[in-house]
Short mmCIF file of C-alpha atoms in Angstrom, two decimals:
data_model
loop_
_atom_site.label_atom_id
_atom_site.label_comp_id
_atom_site.label_asym_id
_atom_site.label_seq_id
_atom_site.Cartn_x
_atom_site.Cartn_y
_atom_site.Cartn_z
CA LEU A 456 70.75 -6.24 5.66
CA ILE A 457 69.43 -7.52 2.33
CA SER A 458 68.81 -5.33 -0.71
CA PRO A 459 67.31 -6.58 -3.99
CA SER A 460 68.98 -3.79 -6.00
CA GLN A 461 72.33 -2.05 -6.13
CA PHE A 462 70.46 1.26 -6.20
CA LEU A 463 68.83 0.57 -2.83
CA LEU A 464 72.09 -0.75 -1.38
CA GLU A 465 73.92 2.47 -2.31
CA THR A 466 71.01 4.50 -0.90
CA TYR A 467 71.37 2.66 2.41
CA VAL A 468 75.11 3.39 2.44
CA ARG A 469 74.53 7.10 1.77
CA GLU A 470 72.14 7.16 4.71
CA GLY A 471 74.80 5.74 7.02
CA TYR A 472 74.21 1.97 6.97
CA PRO A 473 77.43 -0.10 7.08
CA ARG A 474 78.37 -1.41 3.64
CA ASP A 475 79.96 -4.54 5.11
CA ARG A 476 76.60 -5.65 6.49
CA LEU A 477 74.71 -5.20 3.21
CA VAL A 478 74.02 -8.10 0.87
CA LEU A 479 72.76 -7.73 -2.71
CA LEU A 480 70.16 -10.42 -3.42
CA GLU A 481 67.48 -10.22 -6.11
CA HIS A 482 64.00 -11.67 -5.52
CA GLY A 483 63.21 -15.18 -6.68
CA LEU A 484 59.87 -16.13 -8.19
CA PRO A 485 58.01 -19.44 -8.20
CA ASP A 486 57.42 -21.11 -11.54
CA GLN A 487 54.13 -19.62 -12.74
CA GLY A 488 54.14 -21.16 -16.20
CA LEU A 489 54.98 -17.82 -17.81
CA SER A 490 57.82 -18.89 -20.09
CA GLY A 491 57.28 -18.01 -23.73
CA THR A 492 53.66 -16.96 -23.29
CA ALA A 493 53.60 -13.79 -25.40
CA ARG A 494 53.88 -13.14 -29.12
CA SER A 495 56.17 -10.49 -30.54
CA GLY A 496 54.91 -7.56 -32.56
CA GLU A 497 54.28 -8.29 -36.21
CA PRO A 498 54.09 -5.95 -39.20
CA GLY A 499 50.49 -4.96 -39.87
CA HIS A 500 49.33 -5.66 -36.32
CA PRO A 501 48.94 -2.97 -33.65
CA LEU A 502 51.57 -3.16 -30.93
CA ARG A 503 49.90 -4.43 -27.73
CA VAL A 504 51.19 -2.37 -24.81
CA GLY A 505 50.22 -2.84 -21.17
CA TYR A 506 50.59 -1.45 -17.67
CA ILE A 507 50.08 -3.65 -14.60
CA GLY A 508 50.15 -2.09 -11.15
CA SER A 509 48.78 0.55 -8.81
CA LEU A 510 46.82 3.44 -10.28
CA THR A 511 48.56 6.19 -8.37
CA ARG A 512 50.32 9.35 -9.50
CA HIS A 513 53.86 8.38 -8.52
CA LYS A 514 53.56 5.32 -10.79
CA GLY A 515 53.25 7.68 -13.77
CA VAL A 516 50.22 6.05 -15.41
CA HIS A 517 49.04 9.46 -16.63
CA VAL A 518 52.39 9.90 -18.43
CA LEU A 519 51.80 6.63 -20.28
CA ILE A 520 48.25 7.53 -21.27
CA GLU A 521 49.32 11.00 -22.39
CA ALA A 522 52.07 9.43 -24.52
CA PHE A 523 49.48 7.16 -26.09
CA ARG A 524 47.33 10.14 -27.03
CA HIS A 525 50.15 10.87 -29.52
CA ILE A 526 50.00 7.36 -31.02
CA PRO A 527 47.44 6.73 -33.82
CA PRO A 528 44.88 4.05 -32.85
CA GLY A 529 45.81 1.73 -35.69
CA GLN A 530 49.44 1.52 -34.61
CA ALA A 531 49.17 0.38 -30.99
CA THR A 532 46.75 -0.41 -28.17
CA LEU A 533 47.16 0.24 -24.44
CA ASP A 534 45.59 -1.90 -21.70
CA VAL A 535 45.91 -0.51 -18.17
CA PHE A 536 45.40 -3.06 -15.38
CA GLY A 537 44.92 -1.83 -11.84
CA SER A 538 42.23 -1.17 -9.26
CA PRO A 539 40.68 2.33 -9.26
CA ASP A 540 39.60 1.98 -5.64
CA ALA A 541 42.72 3.20 -3.79
CA PHE A 542 42.86 6.61 -5.52
CA PRO A 543 39.46 7.12 -7.15
CA ALA A 544 40.02 10.76 -8.13
CA TYR A 545 43.29 9.95 -9.90
CA SER A 546 41.70 6.93 -11.59
CA ALA A 547 38.77 9.05 -12.73
CA GLY A 548 41.25 11.48 -14.28
CA LEU A 549 42.89 8.61 -16.17
CA GLN A 550 39.50 7.51 -17.46
CA GLN A 551 38.80 11.03 -18.62
CA MET A 552 42.15 11.14 -20.46
CA ALA A 553 41.24 7.92 -22.26
CA GLU A 554 37.75 9.01 -23.32
CA GLY A 555 37.21 9.04 -27.05
CA ARG A 556 40.30 6.94 -27.66
CA PRO A 557 39.24 3.31 -28.12
CA HIS A 558 42.85 2.14 -28.30
CA ILE A 559 43.34 3.16 -24.62
CA ARG A 560 41.47 0.84 -22.26
CA LEU A 561 41.35 0.80 -18.45
CA ARG A 562 40.74 -2.85 -17.57
CA GLY A 563 40.60 -2.74 -13.77
CA ALA A 564 42.27 -5.26 -11.48
CA PHE A 565 42.58 -9.00 -12.06
CA GLU A 566 43.19 -12.05 -9.89
CA HIS A 567 46.83 -13.13 -9.83
CA ASP A 568 46.00 -16.53 -11.31
CA ARG A 569 45.15 -14.66 -14.54
CA LEU A 570 48.66 -13.20 -14.83
CA GLY A 571 49.74 -15.57 -17.59
CA GLU A 572 46.58 -14.81 -19.57
CA VAL A 573 47.13 -11.06 -19.22
CA LEU A 574 50.78 -11.27 -20.26
CA ARG A 575 49.84 -13.43 -23.25
CA GLY A 576 47.81 -10.45 -24.42
CA LEU A 577 50.79 -8.08 -24.41
CA ASP A 578 53.79 -7.46 -26.63
CA LEU A 579 55.30 -4.91 -24.28
CA LEU A 580 55.00 -3.79 -20.64
CA VAL A 581 55.59 -0.17 -19.58
CA VAL A 582 56.76 0.83 -16.09
CA PRO A 583 56.51 4.67 -16.21
CA SER A 584 57.32 5.41 -12.55
CA LEU A 585 57.99 8.98 -11.41
CA TRP A 586 59.46 7.97 -8.06
CA TYR A 587 62.19 5.50 -7.11
CA GLU A 588 61.52 1.81 -7.64
CA ASN A 589 63.53 -0.88 -5.92
CA SER A 590 62.83 -4.22 -7.61
CA PRO A 591 59.31 -4.41 -9.08
CA VAL A 592 58.17 -8.02 -9.25
CA VAL A 593 55.99 -7.18 -12.26
CA ILE A 594 59.17 -6.61 -14.29
CA GLN A 595 60.46 -10.05 -13.37
CA GLU A 596 57.09 -11.56 -14.26
CA ALA A 597 57.00 -9.84 -17.63
CA LEU A 598 60.57 -10.79 -18.51
CA SER A 599 59.85 -14.39 -17.45
CA ALA A 600 57.04 -14.37 -20.02
CA GLN A 601 59.43 -12.95 -22.63
CA VAL A 602 57.55 -9.66 -22.65
CA PRO A 603 60.07 -6.81 -23.11
CA VAL A 604 59.78 -3.77 -20.85
CA ILE A 605 59.95 -0.01 -21.34
CA ALA A 606 60.83 1.69 -18.05
CA SER A 607 61.70 5.08 -16.64
CA ARG A 608 65.42 5.79 -16.36
CA LEU A 609 65.04 6.15 -12.59
CA GLY A 610 66.07 4.40 -9.38
CA ALA A 611 66.78 0.70 -9.84
CA LEU A 612 64.81 0.40 -13.09
CA PRO A 613 67.90 0.65 -15.36
CA GLU A 614 69.32 -2.29 -13.36
CA LYS A 615 66.20 -4.36 -13.89
CA VAL A 616 65.74 -3.58 -17.59
CA LYS A 617 68.99 -3.79 -19.52
CA GLU A 618 68.56 -1.16 -22.22
CA GLY A 619 68.79 -2.53 -25.74
CA VAL A 620 68.78 -6.10 -24.40
CA GLN A 621 65.55 -6.64 -22.45
CA GLY A 622 63.78 -3.47 -23.49
CA LEU A 623 64.24 0.28 -23.58
CA LEU A 624 64.36 3.22 -21.16
CA PHE A 625 62.92 6.74 -21.32
CA GLU A 626 63.29 9.91 -19.28
CA PRO A 627 60.92 9.84 -16.28
CA GLY A 628 57.85 12.02 -16.67
CA ASP A 629 58.77 12.94 -20.26
CA VAL A 630 55.74 12.22 -22.44
CA GLU A 631 57.58 12.83 -25.71
CA SER A 632 60.50 10.63 -24.64
CA LEU A 633 58.12 7.74 -23.97
CA ALA A 634 56.12 8.37 -27.14
CA GLY A 635 59.38 8.37 -29.09
CA VAL A 636 60.40 4.98 -27.69
CA LEU A 637 56.97 3.58 -28.58
CA ARG A 638 57.24 4.96 -32.11
CA THR A 639 60.66 3.33 -32.46
CA LEU A 640 59.21 -0.10 -31.72
CA ILE A 641 56.12 0.50 -33.85
CA ALA A 642 58.36 1.40 -36.79
CA ASP A 643 60.66 -1.60 -36.22
CA PRO A 644 58.80 -4.44 -34.45
CA SER A 645 61.68 -6.80 -35.26
CA ARG A 646 63.46 -5.29 -32.23
CA LEU A 647 60.85 -6.90 -30.01
CA ALA A 648 61.72 -10.30 -31.44
CA VAL A 649 65.38 -9.65 -30.57
CA PHE A 650 64.45 -8.65 -27.01
CA ARG A 651 62.32 -11.78 -26.65
CA GLU A 652 65.15 -13.97 -27.85
CA ASN A 653 67.41 -12.36 -25.25
CA LEU A 654 64.83 -13.30 -22.60
CA ARG A 655 64.58 -16.94 -23.59
CA ASP A 656 66.63 -18.10 -20.59
CA TYR A 657 65.49 -15.46 -18.09
CA ARG A 658 64.47 -17.25 -14.86
CA PRO A 659 64.27 -15.51 -11.45
CA ASP A 660 64.72 -18.88 -9.68
CA LEU A 661 62.95 -19.11 -6.32
CA ALA A 662 64.90 -22.24 -5.30
CA ALA A 663 68.20 -20.42 -5.86
CA HIS A 664 66.90 -17.42 -3.90
CA LEU A 665 65.85 -19.62 -0.98
CA ALA A 666 69.21 -21.40 -1.04
CA SER A 667 70.98 -18.04 -0.81
CA ILE A 668 68.77 -16.94 2.09
CA THR A 669 69.32 -20.24 3.89
CA ALA A 670 73.09 -19.98 3.40
CA LEU A 671 73.05 -16.42 4.72
CA TYR A 672 71.14 -17.40 7.85
CA GLY A 673 73.44 -20.39 8.28
CA SER A 674 76.54 -18.20 8.15
CA LEU A 675 75.05 -15.83 10.73
CA LEU A 676 74.16 -18.70 13.05
CA ALA A 677 77.64 -20.18 12.68
CA ALA A 678 79.24 -16.82 13.42
CA SER A 679 77.14 -16.50 16.58
CA GLY A 680 77.97 -20.04 17.70
CA SER A 681 74.36 -21.20 17.40
CA GLY A 682 75.15 -24.17 15.15
CA PRO A 683 73.86 -25.04 11.66
CA LEU A 684 70.36 -24.25 10.42
CA SER A 685 68.11 -27.33 10.50
CA SER A 686 65.20 -28.05 8.18
CA SER A 687 62.77 -27.52 11.07
CA GLN A 688 64.13 -24.01 11.55
#
């Protein structure tokens, strides 16, 4: 039984799954040319903040937009990327929240081959989830591009975003907590440069992930007497 986060592994154990059959193994990602694609915040320039993901209530997008309503337009911009089609009523509510605030923009969905371009346009990614997350790939993608992350202190997110190293955390659903974190980085954009430097060598290596999976299957086959795993298998 494979889990990409310690949080999920412990959840399995609490629900009665045998700990000795659980393996902690983070996702790997293919090389998407994301390394070093973003610029850090600079004095005199608005902080470029983004959200990439589903537009649904449990993802907490409304919390992020509400927090941004407390941020003056000249200090930061927010670009929200996600399709409005799955939950049109919720998406319409987000649009209504953003009306009259030109620094809050709902951009819709984008093709995955534009991911590098989108991340190049951000200084910071926010993951404001209200419900448990396991191992969001978007966090790995952002960190691979040296884009620091602000995330809810919830589920596996504190595992995926090392606070004070790769980004910052806030209390889930707490608009003022998130706004306060944003103000901290607006007031001291040099912290973003530190986070980016910490991410210089971040690589969720797909080859290493596949090697671990192959070794795991090989050990199971050997234990069952089925012989080694061949390349054709």
